[in-house]
Tab-separated table of C-alpha atoms and ligand atoms in Angstrom:
chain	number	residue	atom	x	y	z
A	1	UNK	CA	98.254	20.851	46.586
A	2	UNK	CA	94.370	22.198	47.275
A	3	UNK	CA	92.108	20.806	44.749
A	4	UNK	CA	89.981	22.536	42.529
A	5	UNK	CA	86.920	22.843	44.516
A	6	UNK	CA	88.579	23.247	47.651
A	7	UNK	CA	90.066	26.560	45.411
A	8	UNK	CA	86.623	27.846	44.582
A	9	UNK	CA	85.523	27.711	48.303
A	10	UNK	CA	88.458	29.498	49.494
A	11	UNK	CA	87.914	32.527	46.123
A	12	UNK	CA	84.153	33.000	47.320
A	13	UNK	CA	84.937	33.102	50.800
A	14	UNK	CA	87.454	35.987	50.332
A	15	UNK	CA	84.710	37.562	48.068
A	16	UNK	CA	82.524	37.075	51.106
A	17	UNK	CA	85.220	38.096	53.144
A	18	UNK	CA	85.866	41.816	51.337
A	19	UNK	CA	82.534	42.492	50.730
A	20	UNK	CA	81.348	45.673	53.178
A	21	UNK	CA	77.722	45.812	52.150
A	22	UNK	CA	77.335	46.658	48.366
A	23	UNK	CA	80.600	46.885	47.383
A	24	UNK	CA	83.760	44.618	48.041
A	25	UNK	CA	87.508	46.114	48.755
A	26	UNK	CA	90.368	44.583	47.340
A	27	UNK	CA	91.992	43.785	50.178
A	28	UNK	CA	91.696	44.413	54.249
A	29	UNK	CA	93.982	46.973	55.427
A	30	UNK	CA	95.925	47.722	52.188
A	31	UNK	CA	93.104	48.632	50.331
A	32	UNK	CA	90.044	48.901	52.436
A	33	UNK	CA	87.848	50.829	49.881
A	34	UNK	CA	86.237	50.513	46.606
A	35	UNK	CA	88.130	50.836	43.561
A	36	UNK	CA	87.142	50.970	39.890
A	37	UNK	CA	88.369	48.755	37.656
A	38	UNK	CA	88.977	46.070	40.829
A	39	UNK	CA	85.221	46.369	41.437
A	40	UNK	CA	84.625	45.259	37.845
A	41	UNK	CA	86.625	42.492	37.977
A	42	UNK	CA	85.135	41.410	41.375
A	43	UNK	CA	81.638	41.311	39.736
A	44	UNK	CA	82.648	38.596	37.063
A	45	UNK	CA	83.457	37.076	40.442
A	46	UNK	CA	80.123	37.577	42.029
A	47	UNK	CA	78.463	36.725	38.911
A	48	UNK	CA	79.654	33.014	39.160
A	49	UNK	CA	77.843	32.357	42.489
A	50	UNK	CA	75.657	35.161	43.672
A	51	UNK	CA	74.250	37.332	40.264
A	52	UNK	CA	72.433	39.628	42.162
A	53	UNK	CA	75.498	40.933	44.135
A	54	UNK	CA	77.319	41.202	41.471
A	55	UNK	CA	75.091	43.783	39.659
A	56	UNK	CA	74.934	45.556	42.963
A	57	UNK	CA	78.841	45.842	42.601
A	58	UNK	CA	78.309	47.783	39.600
A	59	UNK	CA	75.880	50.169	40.806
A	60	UNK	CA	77.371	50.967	44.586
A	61	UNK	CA	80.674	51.995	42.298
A	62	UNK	CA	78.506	54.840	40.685
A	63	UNK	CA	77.460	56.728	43.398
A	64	UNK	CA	81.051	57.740	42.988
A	65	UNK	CA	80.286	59.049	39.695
A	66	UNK	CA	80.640	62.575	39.415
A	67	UNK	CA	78.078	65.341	37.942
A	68	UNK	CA	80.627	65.531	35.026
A	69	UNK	CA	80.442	62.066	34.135
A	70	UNK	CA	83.930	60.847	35.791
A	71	UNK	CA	84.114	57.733	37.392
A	72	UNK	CA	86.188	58.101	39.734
A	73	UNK	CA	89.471	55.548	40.721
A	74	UNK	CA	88.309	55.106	44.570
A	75	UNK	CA	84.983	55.738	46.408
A	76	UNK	CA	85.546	56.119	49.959
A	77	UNK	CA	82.423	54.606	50.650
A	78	UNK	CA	82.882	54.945	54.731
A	79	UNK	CA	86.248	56.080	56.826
A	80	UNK	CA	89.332	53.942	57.139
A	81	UNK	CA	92.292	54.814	59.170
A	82	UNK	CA	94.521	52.185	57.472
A	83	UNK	CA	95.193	53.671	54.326
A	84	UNK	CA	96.772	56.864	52.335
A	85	UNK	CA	95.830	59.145	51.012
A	86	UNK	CA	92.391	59.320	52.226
A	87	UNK	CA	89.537	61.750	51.599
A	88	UNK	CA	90.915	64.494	53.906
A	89	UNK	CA	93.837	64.714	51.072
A	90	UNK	CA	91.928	64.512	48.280
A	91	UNK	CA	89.917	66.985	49.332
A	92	UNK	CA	86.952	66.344	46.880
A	93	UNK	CA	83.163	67.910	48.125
A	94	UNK	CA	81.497	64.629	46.784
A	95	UNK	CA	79.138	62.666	49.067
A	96	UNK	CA	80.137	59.495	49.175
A	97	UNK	CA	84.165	60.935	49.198
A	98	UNK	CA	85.811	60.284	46.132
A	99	UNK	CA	89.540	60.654	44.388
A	100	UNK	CA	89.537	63.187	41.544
A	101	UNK	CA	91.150	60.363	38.957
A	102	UNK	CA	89.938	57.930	36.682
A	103	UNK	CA	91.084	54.020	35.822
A	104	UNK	CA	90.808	51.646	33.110
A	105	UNK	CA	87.361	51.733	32.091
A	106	UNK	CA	86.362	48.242	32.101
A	107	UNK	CA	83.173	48.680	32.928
A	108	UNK	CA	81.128	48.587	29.564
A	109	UNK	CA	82.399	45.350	28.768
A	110	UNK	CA	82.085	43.760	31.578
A	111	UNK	CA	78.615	44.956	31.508
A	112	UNK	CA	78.104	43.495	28.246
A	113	UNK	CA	79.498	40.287	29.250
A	114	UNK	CA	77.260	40.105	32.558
A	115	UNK	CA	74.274	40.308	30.362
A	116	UNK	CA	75.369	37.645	28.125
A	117	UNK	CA	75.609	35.219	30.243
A	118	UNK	CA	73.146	35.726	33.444
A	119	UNK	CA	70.756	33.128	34.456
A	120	UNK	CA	68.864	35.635	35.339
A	121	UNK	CA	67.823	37.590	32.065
A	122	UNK	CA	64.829	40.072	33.163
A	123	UNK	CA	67.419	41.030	35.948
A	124	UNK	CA	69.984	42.031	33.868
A	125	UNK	CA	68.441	43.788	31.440
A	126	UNK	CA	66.670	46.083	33.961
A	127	UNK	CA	70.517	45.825	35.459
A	128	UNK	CA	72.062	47.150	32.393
A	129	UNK	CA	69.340	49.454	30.963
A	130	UNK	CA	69.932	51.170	34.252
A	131	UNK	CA	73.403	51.346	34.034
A	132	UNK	CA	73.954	52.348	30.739
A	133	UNK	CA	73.312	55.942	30.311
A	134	UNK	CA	75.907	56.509	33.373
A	135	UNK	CA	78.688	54.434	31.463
A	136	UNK	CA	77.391	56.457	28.134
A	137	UNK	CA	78.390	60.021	30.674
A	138	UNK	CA	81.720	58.676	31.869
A	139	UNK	CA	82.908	58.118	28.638
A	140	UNK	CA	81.563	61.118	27.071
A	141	UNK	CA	83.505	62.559	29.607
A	142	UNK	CA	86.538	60.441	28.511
A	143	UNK	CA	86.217	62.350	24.742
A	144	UNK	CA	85.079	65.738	25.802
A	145	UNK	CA	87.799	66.321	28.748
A	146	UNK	CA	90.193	64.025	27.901
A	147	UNK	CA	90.846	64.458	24.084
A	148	UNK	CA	89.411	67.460	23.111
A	149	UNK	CA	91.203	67.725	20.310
A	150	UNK	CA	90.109	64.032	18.942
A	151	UNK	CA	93.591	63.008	18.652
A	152	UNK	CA	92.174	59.024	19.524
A	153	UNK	CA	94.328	58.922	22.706
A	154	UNK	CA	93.496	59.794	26.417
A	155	UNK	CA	95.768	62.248	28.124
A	156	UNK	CA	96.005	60.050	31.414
A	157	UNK	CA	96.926	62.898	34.259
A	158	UNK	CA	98.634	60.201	37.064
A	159	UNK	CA	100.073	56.562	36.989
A	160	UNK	CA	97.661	55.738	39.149
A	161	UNK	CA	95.099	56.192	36.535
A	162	UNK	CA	96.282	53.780	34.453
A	163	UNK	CA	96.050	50.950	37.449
A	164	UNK	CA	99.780	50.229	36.468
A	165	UNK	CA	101.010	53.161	39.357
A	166	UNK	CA	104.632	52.258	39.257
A	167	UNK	CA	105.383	50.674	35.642
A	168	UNK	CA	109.013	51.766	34.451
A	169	UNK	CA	106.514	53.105	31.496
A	170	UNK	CA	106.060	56.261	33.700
A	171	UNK	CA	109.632	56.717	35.238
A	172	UNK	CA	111.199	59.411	32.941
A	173	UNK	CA	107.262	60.974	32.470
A	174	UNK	CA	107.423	61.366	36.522
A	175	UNK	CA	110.745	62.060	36.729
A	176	UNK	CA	110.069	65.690	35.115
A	177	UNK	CA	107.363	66.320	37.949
A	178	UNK	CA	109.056	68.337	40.845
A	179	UNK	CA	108.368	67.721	44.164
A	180	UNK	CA	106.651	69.776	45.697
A	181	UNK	CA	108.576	71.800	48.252
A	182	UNK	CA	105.619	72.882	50.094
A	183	UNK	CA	104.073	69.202	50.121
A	184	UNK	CA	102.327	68.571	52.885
A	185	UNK	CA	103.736	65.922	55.246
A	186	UNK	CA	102.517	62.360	55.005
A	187	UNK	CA	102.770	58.818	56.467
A	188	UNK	CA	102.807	55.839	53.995
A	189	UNK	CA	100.654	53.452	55.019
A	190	UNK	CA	101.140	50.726	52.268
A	191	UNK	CA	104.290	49.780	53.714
A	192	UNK	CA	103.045	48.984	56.951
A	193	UNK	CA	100.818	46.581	55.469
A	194	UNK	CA	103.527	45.071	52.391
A	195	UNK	CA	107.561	44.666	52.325
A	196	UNK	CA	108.740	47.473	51.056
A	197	UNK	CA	110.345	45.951	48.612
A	198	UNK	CA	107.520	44.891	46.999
A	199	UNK	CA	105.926	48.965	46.697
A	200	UNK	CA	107.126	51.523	44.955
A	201	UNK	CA	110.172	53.814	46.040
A	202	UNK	CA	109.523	56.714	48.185
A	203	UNK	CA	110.479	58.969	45.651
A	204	UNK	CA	107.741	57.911	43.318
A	205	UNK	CA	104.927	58.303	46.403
A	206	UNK	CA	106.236	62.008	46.846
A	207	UNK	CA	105.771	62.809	43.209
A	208	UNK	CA	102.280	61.053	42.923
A	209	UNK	CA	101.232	63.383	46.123
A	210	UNK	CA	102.857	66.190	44.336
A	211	UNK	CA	99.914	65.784	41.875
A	212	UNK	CA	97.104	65.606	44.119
A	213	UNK	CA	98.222	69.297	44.867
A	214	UNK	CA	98.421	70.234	41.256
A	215	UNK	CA	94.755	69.290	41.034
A	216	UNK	CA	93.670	70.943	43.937
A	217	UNK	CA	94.899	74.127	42.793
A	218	UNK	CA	93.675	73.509	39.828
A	219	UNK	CA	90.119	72.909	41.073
A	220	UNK	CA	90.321	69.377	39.158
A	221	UNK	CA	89.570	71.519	35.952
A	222	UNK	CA	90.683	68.974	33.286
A	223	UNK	CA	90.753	70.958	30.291
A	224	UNK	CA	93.432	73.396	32.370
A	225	UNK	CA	95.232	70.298	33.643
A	226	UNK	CA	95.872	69.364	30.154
A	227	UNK	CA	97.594	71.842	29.716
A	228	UNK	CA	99.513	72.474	33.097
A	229	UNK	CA	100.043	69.022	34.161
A	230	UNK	CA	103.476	68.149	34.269
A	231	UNK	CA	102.491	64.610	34.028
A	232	UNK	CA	100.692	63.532	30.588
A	233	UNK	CA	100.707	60.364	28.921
A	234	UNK	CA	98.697	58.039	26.509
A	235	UNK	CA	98.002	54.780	28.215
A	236	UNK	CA	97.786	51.768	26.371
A	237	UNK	CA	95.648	49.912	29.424
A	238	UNK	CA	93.373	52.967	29.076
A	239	UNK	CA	92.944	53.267	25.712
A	240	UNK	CA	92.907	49.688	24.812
A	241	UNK	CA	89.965	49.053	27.666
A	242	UNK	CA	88.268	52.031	26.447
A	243	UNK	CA	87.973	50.792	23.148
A	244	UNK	CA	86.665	47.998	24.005
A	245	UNK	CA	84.194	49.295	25.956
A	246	UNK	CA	83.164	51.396	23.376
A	247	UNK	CA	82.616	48.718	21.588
A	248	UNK	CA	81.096	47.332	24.011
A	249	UNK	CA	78.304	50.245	24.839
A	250	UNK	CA	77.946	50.253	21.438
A	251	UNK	CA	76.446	46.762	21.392
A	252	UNK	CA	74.489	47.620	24.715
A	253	UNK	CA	72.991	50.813	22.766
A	254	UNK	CA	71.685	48.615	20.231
A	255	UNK	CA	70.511	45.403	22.254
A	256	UNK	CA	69.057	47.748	24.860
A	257	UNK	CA	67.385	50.025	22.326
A	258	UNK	CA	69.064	53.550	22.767
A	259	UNK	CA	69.943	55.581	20.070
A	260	UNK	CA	73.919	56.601	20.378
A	261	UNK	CA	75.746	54.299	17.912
A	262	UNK	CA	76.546	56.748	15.415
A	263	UNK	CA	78.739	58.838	18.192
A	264	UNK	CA	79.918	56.095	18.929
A	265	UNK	CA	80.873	54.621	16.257
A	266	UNK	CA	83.293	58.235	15.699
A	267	UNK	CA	84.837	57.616	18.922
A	268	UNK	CA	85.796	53.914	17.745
A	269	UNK	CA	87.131	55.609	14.274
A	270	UNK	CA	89.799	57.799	15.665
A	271	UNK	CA	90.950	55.318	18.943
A	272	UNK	CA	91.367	52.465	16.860
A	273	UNK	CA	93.966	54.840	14.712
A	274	UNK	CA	95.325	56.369	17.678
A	275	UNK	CA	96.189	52.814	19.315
A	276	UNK	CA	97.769	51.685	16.054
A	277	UNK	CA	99.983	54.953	16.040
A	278	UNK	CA	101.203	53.210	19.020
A	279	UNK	CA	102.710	50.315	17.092
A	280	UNK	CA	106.371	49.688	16.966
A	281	UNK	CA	107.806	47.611	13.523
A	282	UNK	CA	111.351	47.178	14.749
A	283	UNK	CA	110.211	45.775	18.789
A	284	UNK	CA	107.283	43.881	17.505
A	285	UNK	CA	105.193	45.893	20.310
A	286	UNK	CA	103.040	48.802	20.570
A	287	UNK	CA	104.641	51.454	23.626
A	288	UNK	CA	102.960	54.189	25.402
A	289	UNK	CA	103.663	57.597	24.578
A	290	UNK	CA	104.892	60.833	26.541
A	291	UNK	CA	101.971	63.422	25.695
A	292	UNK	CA	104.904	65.998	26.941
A	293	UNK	CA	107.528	65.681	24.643
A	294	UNK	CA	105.387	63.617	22.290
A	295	UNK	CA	107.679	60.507	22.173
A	296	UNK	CA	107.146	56.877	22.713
A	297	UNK	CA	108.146	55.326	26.141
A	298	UNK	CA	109.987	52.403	25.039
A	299	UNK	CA	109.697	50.137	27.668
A	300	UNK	CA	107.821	46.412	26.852
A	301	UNK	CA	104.945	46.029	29.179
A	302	UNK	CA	102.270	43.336	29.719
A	303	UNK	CA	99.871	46.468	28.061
A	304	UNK	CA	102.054	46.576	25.347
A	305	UNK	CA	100.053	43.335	23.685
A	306	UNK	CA	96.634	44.660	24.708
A	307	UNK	CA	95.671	45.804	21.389
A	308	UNK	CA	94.527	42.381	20.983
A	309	UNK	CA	91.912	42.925	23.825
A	310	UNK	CA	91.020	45.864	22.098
A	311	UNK	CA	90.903	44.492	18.692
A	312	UNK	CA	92.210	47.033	16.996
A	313	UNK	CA	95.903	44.949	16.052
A	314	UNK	CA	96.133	43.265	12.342
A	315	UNK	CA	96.350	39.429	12.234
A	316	UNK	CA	100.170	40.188	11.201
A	317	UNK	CA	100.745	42.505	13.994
A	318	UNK	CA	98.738	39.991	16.467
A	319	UNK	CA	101.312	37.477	15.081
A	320	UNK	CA	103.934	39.823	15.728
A	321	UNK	CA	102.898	40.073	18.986
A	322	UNK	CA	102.857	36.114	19.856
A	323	UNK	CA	106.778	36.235	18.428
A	324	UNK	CA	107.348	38.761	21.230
A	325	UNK	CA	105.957	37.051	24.337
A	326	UNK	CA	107.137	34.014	23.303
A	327	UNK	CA	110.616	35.162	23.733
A	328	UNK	CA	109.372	36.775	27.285
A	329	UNK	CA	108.400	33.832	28.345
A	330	UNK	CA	111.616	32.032	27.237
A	331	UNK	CA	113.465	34.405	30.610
A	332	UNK	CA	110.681	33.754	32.724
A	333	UNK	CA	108.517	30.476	34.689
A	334	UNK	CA	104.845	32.354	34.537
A	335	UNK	CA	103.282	34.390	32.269
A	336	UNK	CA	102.691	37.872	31.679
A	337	UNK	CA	105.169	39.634	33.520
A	338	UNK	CA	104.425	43.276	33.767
A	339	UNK	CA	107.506	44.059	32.535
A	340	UNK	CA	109.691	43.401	29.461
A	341	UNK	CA	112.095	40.500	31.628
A	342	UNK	CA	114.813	41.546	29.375
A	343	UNK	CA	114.491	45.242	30.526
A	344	UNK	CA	116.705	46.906	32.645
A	345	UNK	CA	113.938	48.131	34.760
A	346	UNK	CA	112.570	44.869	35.387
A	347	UNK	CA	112.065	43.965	38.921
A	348	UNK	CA	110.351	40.580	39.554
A	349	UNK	CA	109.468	41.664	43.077
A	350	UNK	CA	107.775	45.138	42.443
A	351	UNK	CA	104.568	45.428	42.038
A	352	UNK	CA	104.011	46.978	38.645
A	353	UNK	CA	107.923	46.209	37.243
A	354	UNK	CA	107.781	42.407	36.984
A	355	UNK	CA	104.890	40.731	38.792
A	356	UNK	CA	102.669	38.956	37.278
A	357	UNK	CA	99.069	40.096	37.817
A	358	UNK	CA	95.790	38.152	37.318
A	359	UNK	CA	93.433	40.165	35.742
A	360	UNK	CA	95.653	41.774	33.414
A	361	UNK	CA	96.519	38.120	32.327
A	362	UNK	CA	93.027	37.440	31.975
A	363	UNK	CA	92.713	40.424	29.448
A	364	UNK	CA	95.765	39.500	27.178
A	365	UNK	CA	94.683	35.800	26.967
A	366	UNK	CA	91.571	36.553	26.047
A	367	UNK	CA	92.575	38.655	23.043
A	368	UNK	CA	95.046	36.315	22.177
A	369	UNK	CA	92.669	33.611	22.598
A	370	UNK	CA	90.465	36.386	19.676
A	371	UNK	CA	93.109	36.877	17.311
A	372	UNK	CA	93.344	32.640	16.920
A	373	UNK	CA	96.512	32.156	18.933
A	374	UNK	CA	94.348	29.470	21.113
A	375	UNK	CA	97.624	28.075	22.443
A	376	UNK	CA	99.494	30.976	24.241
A	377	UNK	CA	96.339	32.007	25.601
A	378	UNK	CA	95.280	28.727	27.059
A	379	UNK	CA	99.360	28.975	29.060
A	380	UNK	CA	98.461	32.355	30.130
A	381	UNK	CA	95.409	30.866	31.985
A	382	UNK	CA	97.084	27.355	33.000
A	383	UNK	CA	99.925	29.520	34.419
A	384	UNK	CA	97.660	32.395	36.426
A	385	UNK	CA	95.305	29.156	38.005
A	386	UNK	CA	98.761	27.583	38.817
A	387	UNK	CA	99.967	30.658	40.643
A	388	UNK	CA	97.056	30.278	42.631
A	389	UNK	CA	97.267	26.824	43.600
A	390	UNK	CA	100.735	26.999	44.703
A	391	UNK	CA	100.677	30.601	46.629
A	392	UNK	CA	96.864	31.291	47.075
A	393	UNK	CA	95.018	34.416	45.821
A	394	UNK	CA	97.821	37.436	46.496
A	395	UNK	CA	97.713	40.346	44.414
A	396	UNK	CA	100.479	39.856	42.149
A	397	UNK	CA	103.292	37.184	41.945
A	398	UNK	CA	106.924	36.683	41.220
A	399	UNK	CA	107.395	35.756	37.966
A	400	UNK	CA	110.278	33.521	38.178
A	401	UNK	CA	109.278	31.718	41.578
A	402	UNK	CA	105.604	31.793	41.330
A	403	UNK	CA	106.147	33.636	45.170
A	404	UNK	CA	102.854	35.421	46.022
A	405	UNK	CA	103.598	39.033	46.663
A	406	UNK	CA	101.440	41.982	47.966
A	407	UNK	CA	98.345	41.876	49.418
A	408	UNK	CA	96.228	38.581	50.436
A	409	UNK	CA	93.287	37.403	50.004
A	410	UNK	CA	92.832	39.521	47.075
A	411	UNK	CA	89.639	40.524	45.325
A	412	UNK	CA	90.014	40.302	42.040
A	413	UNK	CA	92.414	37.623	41.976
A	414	UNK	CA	89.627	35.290	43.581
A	415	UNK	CA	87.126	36.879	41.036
A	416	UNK	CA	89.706	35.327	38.078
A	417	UNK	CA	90.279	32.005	39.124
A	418	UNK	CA	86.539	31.802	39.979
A	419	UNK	CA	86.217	33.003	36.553
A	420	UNK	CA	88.377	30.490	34.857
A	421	UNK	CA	88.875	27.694	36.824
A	422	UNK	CA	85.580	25.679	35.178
A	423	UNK	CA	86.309	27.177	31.510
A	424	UNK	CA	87.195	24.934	29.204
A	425	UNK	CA	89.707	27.722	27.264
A	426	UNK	CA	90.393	31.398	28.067
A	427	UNK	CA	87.048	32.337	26.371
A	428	UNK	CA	85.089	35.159	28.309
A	429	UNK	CA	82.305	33.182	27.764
A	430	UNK	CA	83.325	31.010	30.398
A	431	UNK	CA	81.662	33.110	32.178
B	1	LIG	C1	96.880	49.353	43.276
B	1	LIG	C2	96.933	48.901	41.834
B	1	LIG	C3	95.642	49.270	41.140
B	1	LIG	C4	94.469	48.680	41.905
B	1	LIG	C5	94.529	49.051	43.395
B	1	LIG	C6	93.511	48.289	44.221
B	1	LIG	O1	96.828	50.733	43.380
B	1	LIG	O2	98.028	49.453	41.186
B	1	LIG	O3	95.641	48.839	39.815
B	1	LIG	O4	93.275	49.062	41.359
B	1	LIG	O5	95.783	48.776	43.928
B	1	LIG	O6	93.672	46.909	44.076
């Protein structure tokens, strides 16, 4: 078994490794450009060996950003032949070439968490200052183009925008998108890199191309996609991060002295009501909902307990909660599996329907870890650095045989175990 600091040489060299000049990719070949919500999580990363690089993480990700505000879910920084779809089929006149989607918004937070911790103090607050009115666009964005009517919930557009692309959350929401007869032909690429049977089914890749094209002939005009989109749904990993990081920018507005906390602080009023709409009595968990035909999707899912990381669960519902994964993780070896094990749609091998993934671990422990339940959250972490001793840092893992699964030599799962292999708990302030 590798030791401890053998592991920490190994996560910064794949940091090293990824990194293409200002901005690291998740993986080579699978994923060979920048994404959002990885690049957040690879800064915690940088921040434990290299603070300077990780700021620049931050700031190479927003040259993405759009005039709107958006932030977008990939910035094709340069070309790459090894992946699809690229910026020829997204079609978006943005210099650098973006997608025309969004991801969980952990940026604010993470942000917030950078500055609380740095070594270097006059660094980040210059860092942050400079970020901050960008974050304060994207999620004024997030409120005027995403719920217009104030309703407290996002209407999320594709599954890859919630970073959870093939959860069994989304099948039946999908399901009523129809292909696209005219879609323009396409090569996969991921499954050149990854066993198939570890990706999602073909007919899910022809419906998430499907709704590139709605876009495009839509001009990526959100306020009409809300309403002609055949795919809509409230997210719980969007709207729980986004909470947070509302929070989160409302703490940086203050402590950086800007003046926005009473918008804010309206934002925070109707999400923390929409995301405890969300809340189940009888399954002890809160679902996603079908912004469509306005029902819940009820299917357990590793986001189904991030209210906690939002904050916005009671101390009985948090206890609630801790009844419900215990008996998840009475069917299972590692914790969180990204699906309900007692489903019918769980698969331990696919990507989003079973696997157990590292940074989404690293948010439900540490609201668990908020909410007092010290213990389950301290498992959750013992478990995600054990999957990492015993298979290395793959993108997800098989949450019966600890079997890594996906890509290798994975970003963000080096960024968590660099994260929380010296904490003493599964406190961000391990950090
Ligand atoms: C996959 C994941 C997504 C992640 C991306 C890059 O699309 O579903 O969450 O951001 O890969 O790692």
């Amino acid at each position: 078994m590798p030791t401890q600091e053998s592991l920490e040489q190994e996560a910064r060299r794949i940091l090293l490794a990824n990194d293409r000049g200002g901005f690291t990719i998740p993986t080579a070949g699978l994923y060979p450009f920048q994404w959002l919500w990885d690049a957040g999580f690879t800064a915690l990363g940088w921040m434990q060996f290299d603070e300077g690089r990780a700021w620049q993480e931050l700031k190479t990700l927003f040259r993405g950003q759009w005039e709107n505000g958006m932030l977008p879910h990939i910035v094709f920084h340069r070309p790459e032949p090894t992946y699809f779809p690229g910026p020829e089929r997204w079609g978006v006149a943005h210099i650098p070439p973006t997608s025309a989607i969004t991801q969980p918004p952990v940026v604010a937070t993470f942000v917030r968490w950078m500055l609380e911790q740095a070594q270097n103090q006059a660094l980040a607050e210059a860092e942050a200052k400079s970020l901050y009115p960008h974050i304060l666009a994207y999620h004024r964005w997030f409120k005027r183009e995403r719920d217009p009517d104030n309703t407290g919930l996002v209407t999320v557009l594709h599954p890859w925008e919630t970073g959870a692309d093939n959860s069994p959350a989304w099948d039946q929401a999908l399901a009523r998108v129809a292909v696209d007869p005219a879609l323009p032909p396409y090569t996969r690429r991921d499954t050149a890199h990854v066993d198939p049977s570890q990706r999602p089914h073909q007919a899910e890749y022809d419906r998430f191309l499907t709704l590139l094209e709605v876009y495009k002939r839509a001009g990526f005009d959100q306020l009409r996609l809300l309403c002609e989109c055949p795919f809509r749904v409230a997210s719980l990993l969007i709207d729980c991060v986004l909470h947070r990081a509302n929070r989160d920018l409302l703490w940086l507005s203050q402590r950086l002295g800007f003046d926005h906390q009473a918008e804010i602080a309206g934002w925070l009023e109707a999400s923390q009501q929409g995301i405890e709409g969300l809340w189940d009595e009888e399954a002890g968990l809160y679902f996603n909902r079908d912004l469509v035909s306005g029902e819940p999707i009820q299917v357990g899912v590793s986001a189904s307990f991030l209210p906690l990381y939002a904050g916005t669960a009671s101390p009985e519902r948090a206890e609630r909660l801790l009844h419900t994964l215990q008996g998840w993780a009475s069917q299972v070896r590692y914790l969180v599996p990204s699906t309900d094990p007692q489903s019918p749609y769980f698969e331990p091998q696919r990507y989003w329907r079973g696997p157990v993934w590292a940074v989404v671990n690293y948010l439900i422990a540490l609201g668990f870890r908020e909410y007092g339940h010290e213990q389950i959250a301290e498992r959750i972490r013992q478990d995600t650095l054990e999957l990492a001793r015993r298979a290395g840092f793959s993108e997800y893992y098989h949450p019966l045989t600890g079997q890594g699964l996906g890509g290798r030599a994975f970003s963000w799962t080096a960024a968590i175990y660099l994260v929380w292999s010296r904490a003493t708990s599964a406190a961000h302030s391990a950090l």
